[in-house]
Short mmCIF file of C-alpha atoms and ligand atoms in Angstrom, two decimals:
data_model
loop_
_atom_site.label_atom_id
_atom_site.label_comp_id
_atom_site.label_asym_id
_atom_site.label_seq_id
_atom_site.Cartn_x
_atom_site.Cartn_y
_atom_site.Cartn_z
CA MET J 240 129.42 234.66 65.62
CA ILE J 241 129.11 235.66 62.15
CA ALA J 242 133.12 235.62 61.90
CA MET J 243 133.44 232.54 63.16
CA GLY J 244 131.23 231.05 61.12
CA VAL J 245 133.51 232.58 57.59
CA ALA J 246 136.24 231.03 59.35
CA SER J 247 135.63 227.80 59.30
CA SER J 248 133.45 227.52 57.01
CA ALA J 249 137.53 228.87 54.56
CA GLY J 250 137.17 225.04 53.83
CA LEU J 251 133.88 224.32 52.70
CA ASN J 252 133.61 227.31 49.86
CA ALA J 253 137.37 225.86 48.57
CA ALA J 254 134.83 222.48 47.93
CA GLN J 255 131.59 223.79 46.26
CA ALA J 256 133.82 225.43 43.73
CA GLU J 257 134.41 221.76 42.35
CA GLY J 258 129.93 221.46 42.47
CA THR J 259 130.36 219.42 45.99
CA VAL J 260 127.31 219.16 48.08
CA ASN J 261 127.94 220.74 51.77
CA VAL J 262 126.08 218.79 53.86
CA TYR J 263 125.09 220.90 56.97
CA SER J 264 124.49 217.81 59.64
CA TYR J 265 123.14 217.15 63.31
CA ARG J 266 123.70 214.46 62.85
CA GLN J 267 127.08 212.55 63.41
CA PRO J 268 128.79 211.80 60.04
CA PHE J 269 129.30 207.60 60.92
CA LEU J 270 126.24 207.72 60.45
CA ILE J 271 125.77 209.48 56.97
CA GLN J 272 129.01 208.27 55.52
CA PRO J 273 127.39 205.35 54.29
CA LEU J 274 124.97 206.71 51.96
CA LEU J 275 127.06 209.65 50.85
CA ASP J 276 130.13 207.09 50.18
CA ALA J 277 127.05 205.41 48.46
CA PHE J 278 125.74 209.07 47.02
CA THR J 279 129.18 209.54 45.78
CA GLU J 280 129.56 205.84 43.63
CA LYS J 281 126.32 206.57 41.99
CA THR J 282 126.77 210.41 40.75
CA GLY J 283 130.62 210.72 40.98
CA ILE J 284 129.29 213.93 42.88
CA ASP J 285 131.30 214.62 46.11
CA THR J 286 130.14 215.63 49.72
CA GLU J 287 131.34 217.72 52.34
CA VAL J 288 129.51 217.00 55.63
CA LEU J 289 129.73 220.10 58.88
CA PHE J 290 128.95 217.77 61.81
CA LEU J 291 127.51 220.60 64.07
CA ASP J 292 126.13 219.57 67.64
CA LYS J 293 124.18 222.74 68.51
CA GLY J 294 124.13 225.76 66.44
CA LEU J 295 123.29 224.75 63.57
CA GLU J 296 119.96 227.26 62.67
CA ASP J 297 122.08 230.18 63.30
CA ARG J 298 125.08 229.50 62.31
CA ILE J 299 123.38 229.56 58.65
CA ALA J 300 121.50 232.30 58.98
CA ALA J 301 124.27 233.74 59.98
CA GLU J 302 125.42 233.09 57.44
CA GLY J 303 123.04 234.80 54.79
CA GLU J 304 123.55 233.86 51.15
CA ASN J 305 127.58 233.79 51.12
CA SER J 306 126.11 229.94 53.42
CA PRO J 307 127.67 227.39 51.53
CA ALA J 308 125.27 225.06 53.34
CA ASP J 309 124.11 223.10 50.80
CA VAL J 310 121.40 220.06 52.39
CA ILE J 311 121.03 220.04 55.94
CA LEU J 312 120.66 216.85 57.19
CA THR J 313 119.43 216.28 61.27
CA VAL J 314 116.94 214.67 63.73
CA ASP J 315 113.92 215.17 65.57
CA ILE J 316 110.00 216.98 64.03
CA GLY J 317 110.97 219.99 66.19
CA ARG J 318 114.61 220.21 64.81
CA LEU J 319 112.93 220.12 61.50
CA ILE J 320 109.93 222.35 61.99
CA ASN J 321 112.57 225.09 63.81
CA VAL J 322 115.08 225.18 61.10
CA GLU J 323 111.30 225.84 58.49
CA GLU J 324 110.53 228.87 60.68
CA LYS J 325 114.17 230.16 61.68
CA GLY J 326 114.00 230.70 57.43
CA ILE J 327 116.50 228.93 56.50
CA THR J 328 115.26 226.62 53.38
CA GLN J 329 112.88 226.47 50.26
CA THR J 330 110.90 224.85 48.63
CA VAL J 331 112.16 221.56 47.44
CA ASP J 332 108.98 220.42 44.54
CA SER J 333 110.88 217.35 43.19
CA GLU J 334 107.92 214.16 41.26
CA THR J 335 110.50 212.07 42.99
CA ILE J 336 110.88 212.92 46.75
CA ASN J 337 106.81 213.35 46.93
CA GLU J 338 106.59 210.21 45.11
CA ASN J 339 108.86 208.05 48.00
CA ILE J 340 108.42 210.04 50.82
CA PRO J 341 104.73 209.85 52.22
CA ALA J 342 102.96 212.85 52.59
CA GLU J 343 103.03 212.79 56.36
CA PHE J 344 106.37 212.37 56.73
CA ARG J 345 107.62 216.22 54.67
CA ASP J 346 106.15 219.52 54.95
CA PRO J 347 103.41 220.01 52.81
CA GLU J 348 105.22 223.37 50.81
CA GLY J 349 108.52 221.04 50.29
CA GLN J 350 110.35 223.07 53.06
CA TRP J 351 112.23 219.65 54.61
CA PHE J 352 111.21 215.80 54.21
CA GLY J 353 110.78 213.56 55.95
CA LEU J 354 113.55 209.87 55.16
CA THR J 355 113.29 208.17 58.23
CA THR J 356 111.30 206.93 61.39
CA ARG J 357 112.93 205.54 65.14
CA GLY J 358 111.07 204.29 67.27
CA ARG J 359 111.33 205.79 70.88
CA VAL J 360 109.94 202.50 73.19
CA VAL J 361 110.50 200.95 76.28
CA TYR J 362 114.03 198.84 77.04
CA ALA J 363 113.06 196.71 79.50
CA SER J 364 115.36 193.41 81.38
CA LYS J 365 114.95 190.71 80.51
CA ASP J 366 115.74 188.74 83.58
CA ARG J 367 113.58 191.52 85.82
CA VAL J 368 110.58 191.92 83.60
CA GLU J 369 108.30 189.55 83.08
CA GLN J 370 105.64 191.04 81.28
CA ASP J 371 105.97 191.46 77.01
CA THR J 372 103.67 194.28 77.03
CA ILE J 373 103.41 198.10 78.68
CA THR J 374 101.82 201.40 77.86
CA TYR J 375 103.81 205.27 78.35
CA GLU J 376 100.96 205.37 80.99
CA GLU J 377 102.48 203.11 82.80
CA LEU J 378 105.56 203.90 83.86
CA ALA J 379 103.62 205.76 85.69
CA ASP J 380 102.32 202.88 87.84
CA PRO J 381 103.46 202.82 91.54
CA LYS J 382 104.87 199.62 90.41
CA TRP J 383 107.79 200.25 89.62
CA LYS J 384 108.84 202.57 91.86
CA GLY J 385 112.91 202.84 92.32
CA LYS J 386 113.15 200.61 88.71
CA ILE J 387 113.10 203.30 85.32
CA CYS J 388 115.91 204.71 83.83
CA LEU J 389 116.05 208.18 82.08
CA ARG J 390 118.71 210.24 79.68
CA SER J 391 117.70 213.79 80.33
CA GLY J 392 113.52 214.92 80.66
CA GLN J 393 114.88 217.67 78.45
CA HIS J 394 116.94 216.24 75.82
CA MET J 395 114.42 216.61 72.06
CA TYR J 396 113.82 212.69 72.36
CA ASN J 397 111.68 212.76 75.81
CA ILE J 398 109.83 216.43 74.64
CA ALA J 399 108.85 214.85 72.08
CA LEU J 400 107.32 212.02 73.08
CA PHE J 401 105.98 214.17 76.28
CA ALA J 402 104.60 216.59 73.82
CA SER J 403 102.44 213.94 72.11
CA MET J 404 101.40 212.94 75.70
CA ILE J 405 100.84 216.62 76.67
CA ALA J 406 98.47 215.95 73.03
CA HIS J 407 96.76 212.61 73.80
CA HIS J 408 96.04 213.66 77.16
CA GLY J 409 96.15 216.85 77.77
CA GLU J 410 98.92 219.29 80.35
CA GLU J 411 96.94 218.25 83.65
CA LYS J 412 97.38 214.52 82.84
CA ALA J 413 100.63 214.78 81.30
CA GLU J 414 102.41 216.08 84.11
CA GLU J 415 100.18 214.44 86.85
CA TRP J 416 101.65 210.96 84.19
CA MET J 417 105.23 213.06 84.29
CA LYS J 418 105.18 213.01 88.18
CA GLY J 419 104.61 209.40 88.75
CA LEU J 420 108.13 208.79 86.26
CA LYS J 421 109.70 210.71 88.10
CA ALA J 422 109.17 209.10 91.18
CA ASN J 423 109.57 205.99 89.68
CA LEU J 424 112.89 206.83 88.16
CA ALA J 425 116.23 204.94 90.48
CA ARG J 426 118.15 208.07 89.13
CA LYS J 427 118.73 211.08 88.22
CA PRO J 428 118.38 211.14 84.56
CA ASN J 429 121.83 210.64 82.88
CA GLY J 430 123.96 210.19 79.90
CA ASN J 431 122.31 209.00 76.60
CA ASP J 432 120.18 206.49 75.05
CA ARG J 433 122.69 203.34 75.46
CA ALA J 434 122.91 204.00 79.22
CA GLN J 435 120.00 203.07 80.04
CA ALA J 436 120.37 199.92 78.74
CA GLN J 437 123.84 200.08 80.25
CA GLY J 438 121.44 201.41 83.85
CA ILE J 439 119.75 197.56 83.34
CA TYR J 440 122.52 195.56 82.60
CA SER J 441 124.23 196.85 85.48
CA GLY J 442 121.16 195.97 87.86
CA GLU J 443 120.61 200.19 88.48
CA CYS J 444 117.43 200.29 86.69
CA ASP J 445 114.41 197.27 85.52
CA LEU J 446 113.01 199.91 82.52
CA GLY J 447 114.57 202.71 80.51
CA ILE J 448 113.34 204.86 77.41
CA GLY J 449 115.23 204.74 74.53
CA ASN J 450 114.62 204.41 70.51
CA THR J 451 115.08 201.60 68.26
CA TYR J 452 117.66 201.89 66.22
CA TYR J 453 120.55 201.83 69.71
CA VAL J 454 119.80 198.18 71.14
CA GLY J 455 120.87 197.41 66.46
CA LYS J 456 124.32 200.27 67.32
CA MET J 457 124.53 197.84 71.14
CA LEU J 458 124.10 194.68 69.98
CA THR J 459 126.68 195.37 65.90
CA ASN J 460 129.20 197.58 67.66
CA GLU J 461 132.82 196.61 67.46
CA GLU J 462 134.23 199.00 68.57
CA GLU J 463 132.53 198.54 72.42
CA PRO J 464 132.17 195.08 72.83
CA GLU J 465 130.72 196.07 75.54
CA GLN J 466 127.24 197.20 74.74
CA LYS J 467 125.77 193.82 72.84
CA GLU J 468 126.06 192.69 76.74
CA TRP J 469 123.75 195.48 77.61
CA ALA J 470 122.01 195.39 74.59
CA ASN J 471 121.43 191.63 75.15
CA ALA J 472 120.39 192.06 78.24
CA ILE J 473 117.11 194.14 77.39
CA LYS J 474 113.79 192.72 75.46
CA VAL J 475 112.59 195.30 73.52
CA LEU J 476 108.83 196.68 74.42
CA PHE J 477 106.55 198.83 71.50
CA PRO J 478 104.54 201.27 74.08
CA ASN J 479 100.80 200.68 73.61
CA SER J 480 100.80 198.77 70.85
CA GLU J 481 97.67 197.48 71.24
CA GLU J 482 95.79 201.36 72.23
CA ARG J 483 97.01 203.91 69.71
CA GLY J 484 100.76 202.41 68.87
CA THR J 485 103.85 203.55 69.61
CA HIS J 486 105.62 207.28 69.60
CA VAL J 487 108.09 207.24 66.52
CA ASN J 488 110.63 210.53 65.50
CA ILE J 489 111.77 211.36 62.28
CA SER J 490 115.63 212.52 60.95
CA GLY J 491 114.73 214.76 58.20
CA MET J 492 116.29 217.05 54.78
CA ALA J 493 115.72 220.22 54.09
CA MET J 494 117.34 222.77 50.95
CA ALA J 495 118.90 224.79 52.19
CA LYS J 496 117.37 228.43 51.53
CA HIS J 497 121.33 230.67 49.53
CA ALA J 498 121.98 226.58 48.54
CA PRO J 499 124.79 227.56 46.50
CA ASN J 500 124.87 224.26 44.20
CA ARG J 501 121.56 223.11 44.25
CA GLU J 502 121.49 221.14 41.39
CA ASN J 503 123.42 218.85 43.01
CA ALA J 504 121.83 219.53 46.16
CA LEU J 505 119.19 218.81 44.78
CA LYS J 506 120.43 214.95 43.23
CA LEU J 507 121.49 214.18 46.80
CA MET J 508 117.62 215.29 48.12
CA GLU J 509 115.99 212.85 45.41
CA PHE J 510 118.74 210.03 46.35
CA LEU J 511 118.12 209.68 49.94
CA ALA J 512 114.45 209.11 49.24
CA SER J 513 114.91 206.80 47.04
CA ALA J 514 114.88 201.99 47.83
CA GLU J 515 119.26 202.16 47.57
CA ALA J 516 119.30 204.77 50.42
CA GLN J 517 116.36 203.34 52.73
CA SER J 518 118.30 200.65 52.00
CA ILE J 519 121.16 201.63 53.84
CA TYR J 520 119.56 203.91 56.45
CA ALA J 521 117.39 200.64 57.59
CA GLU J 522 120.79 197.77 57.16
CA GLU J 523 122.93 199.73 58.81
CA ASN J 524 121.33 202.42 61.09
CA PHE J 525 118.66 200.07 61.76
CA GLU J 526 116.50 202.45 61.12
CA TYR J 527 112.93 202.69 59.07
CA PRO J 528 113.13 204.17 56.41
CA VAL J 529 109.75 205.79 54.89
CA LEU J 530 109.31 205.07 52.03
CA PRO J 531 106.88 202.05 51.38
CA GLY J 532 107.93 199.07 50.87
CA ALA J 533 110.87 199.48 51.26
CA GLU J 534 112.25 196.45 54.57
CA VAL J 535 112.99 196.86 57.77
CA SER J 536 116.16 195.53 59.01
CA GLU J 537 116.20 191.07 60.25
CA MET J 538 117.72 193.12 63.08
CA VAL J 539 114.72 195.45 63.78
CA LYS J 540 112.20 192.90 62.40
CA SER J 541 113.34 190.84 65.87
CA PHE J 542 112.33 193.48 68.37
CA GLY J 543 108.92 193.26 67.66
CA GLU J 544 106.83 195.06 64.58
CA ILE J 545 106.12 198.72 65.66
CA LYS J 546 102.48 200.11 64.73
CA PRO J 547 103.03 203.78 65.36
CA ASP J 548 101.15 205.97 66.72
CA SER J 549 99.29 208.05 64.30
CA LEU J 550 99.48 211.49 65.96
CA PRO J 551 100.24 213.56 63.18
CA LEU J 552 103.99 214.92 63.61
CA GLU J 553 103.06 218.44 63.64
CA GLU J 554 100.84 218.18 66.05
CA ILE J 555 103.50 216.63 68.75
CA ALA J 556 105.41 219.25 67.26
CA LYS J 557 102.84 223.00 68.81
CA HIS J 558 103.51 220.79 71.99
CA ARG J 559 106.52 220.90 72.40
CA LYS J 560 107.39 224.47 73.81
CA ALA J 561 105.04 222.30 76.82
CA ALA J 562 106.52 219.73 77.43
CA SER J 563 110.07 221.34 78.30
CA GLU J 564 107.90 224.01 80.16
CA MET J 565 107.25 221.61 82.31
CA VAL J 566 110.16 219.64 82.66
CA ASP J 567 111.25 222.26 84.47
CA ARG J 568 108.14 222.06 86.30
CA VAL J 569 108.07 218.69 87.58
CA GLY J 570 111.68 218.93 88.26
CA LEU J 571 111.95 215.82 85.94
CA ASP J 572 116.00 215.76 85.68
CA GLU J 573 116.93 216.76 89.56
CA GLY J 574 115.92 212.72 89.79
CA PRO J 575 114.18 210.96 92.54
CA GLU J 576 114.25 212.33 95.39
CA SER J 577 113.90 215.59 94.97
FE1 FE2 U 649 119.99 209.52 67.85
#
């Protein structure tokens, strides 16, 4: 693994000499490129992205002191805490960042910082679902039997949601709920969040669970315009908005422990927390900026107002393992029939 890491990061090592900020990213390049382009335009500092869909933490750990990684970008509170626990981050103490990112969205020691939030909402068929409010708890109600589409229960987005159910209700009740959810599934969990909207469009299910920004991404998808139809078939319901609020997760950043270009990396991190970048996150990615007062995009506003669950992110992270074990125990990913 070490040999592979060194060999394939040769390109990054070359770039590092010129003060380029090397970004190791779990976020897809098309999502972050507009931000990096704006950063380069503003500062003249180049960036290079290494996108990994798994093993980012192990790779940086294996590269050790020679790692070209400067900044780590990822989604999910679990992954942010993971990079910290792996010991591949370092403390960042920046007045700019600390002023822009509220304390509840960052590590107290500056090992990681949230940049955006996203709601884990219910996608509901415009044609077949009349109600305009819902709770997560209700997804286990037998009235939805055969009507719910879900991506894998082991996906980090669902794990965080299930962890929040454990935090709110305790393991026993959460497990009863998960059994009810499984019994209501229309099919074996598969696909990504967008595929759940597609399932509603095709009539396979009436409800799905997905993140808010995918609705914006689908509605504006010129490359795959059929996704506009999927998104047009659904309405966004913000679960539990009349009580504790909707489960939200974050995307965020961290400074790599051995960042070779620390100074420029810090500039990038400060930029990502700035009003300019926060507005790009809102307008182009349809995420919720963490910067207080930053505007949400008009499209996201049109979904309705989100009331985020105030459960601390660390509390959610604590229950992730239990949530993952519960998914296996319940057999959620085996679908409704097993
Ligand atoms: Fe996503």
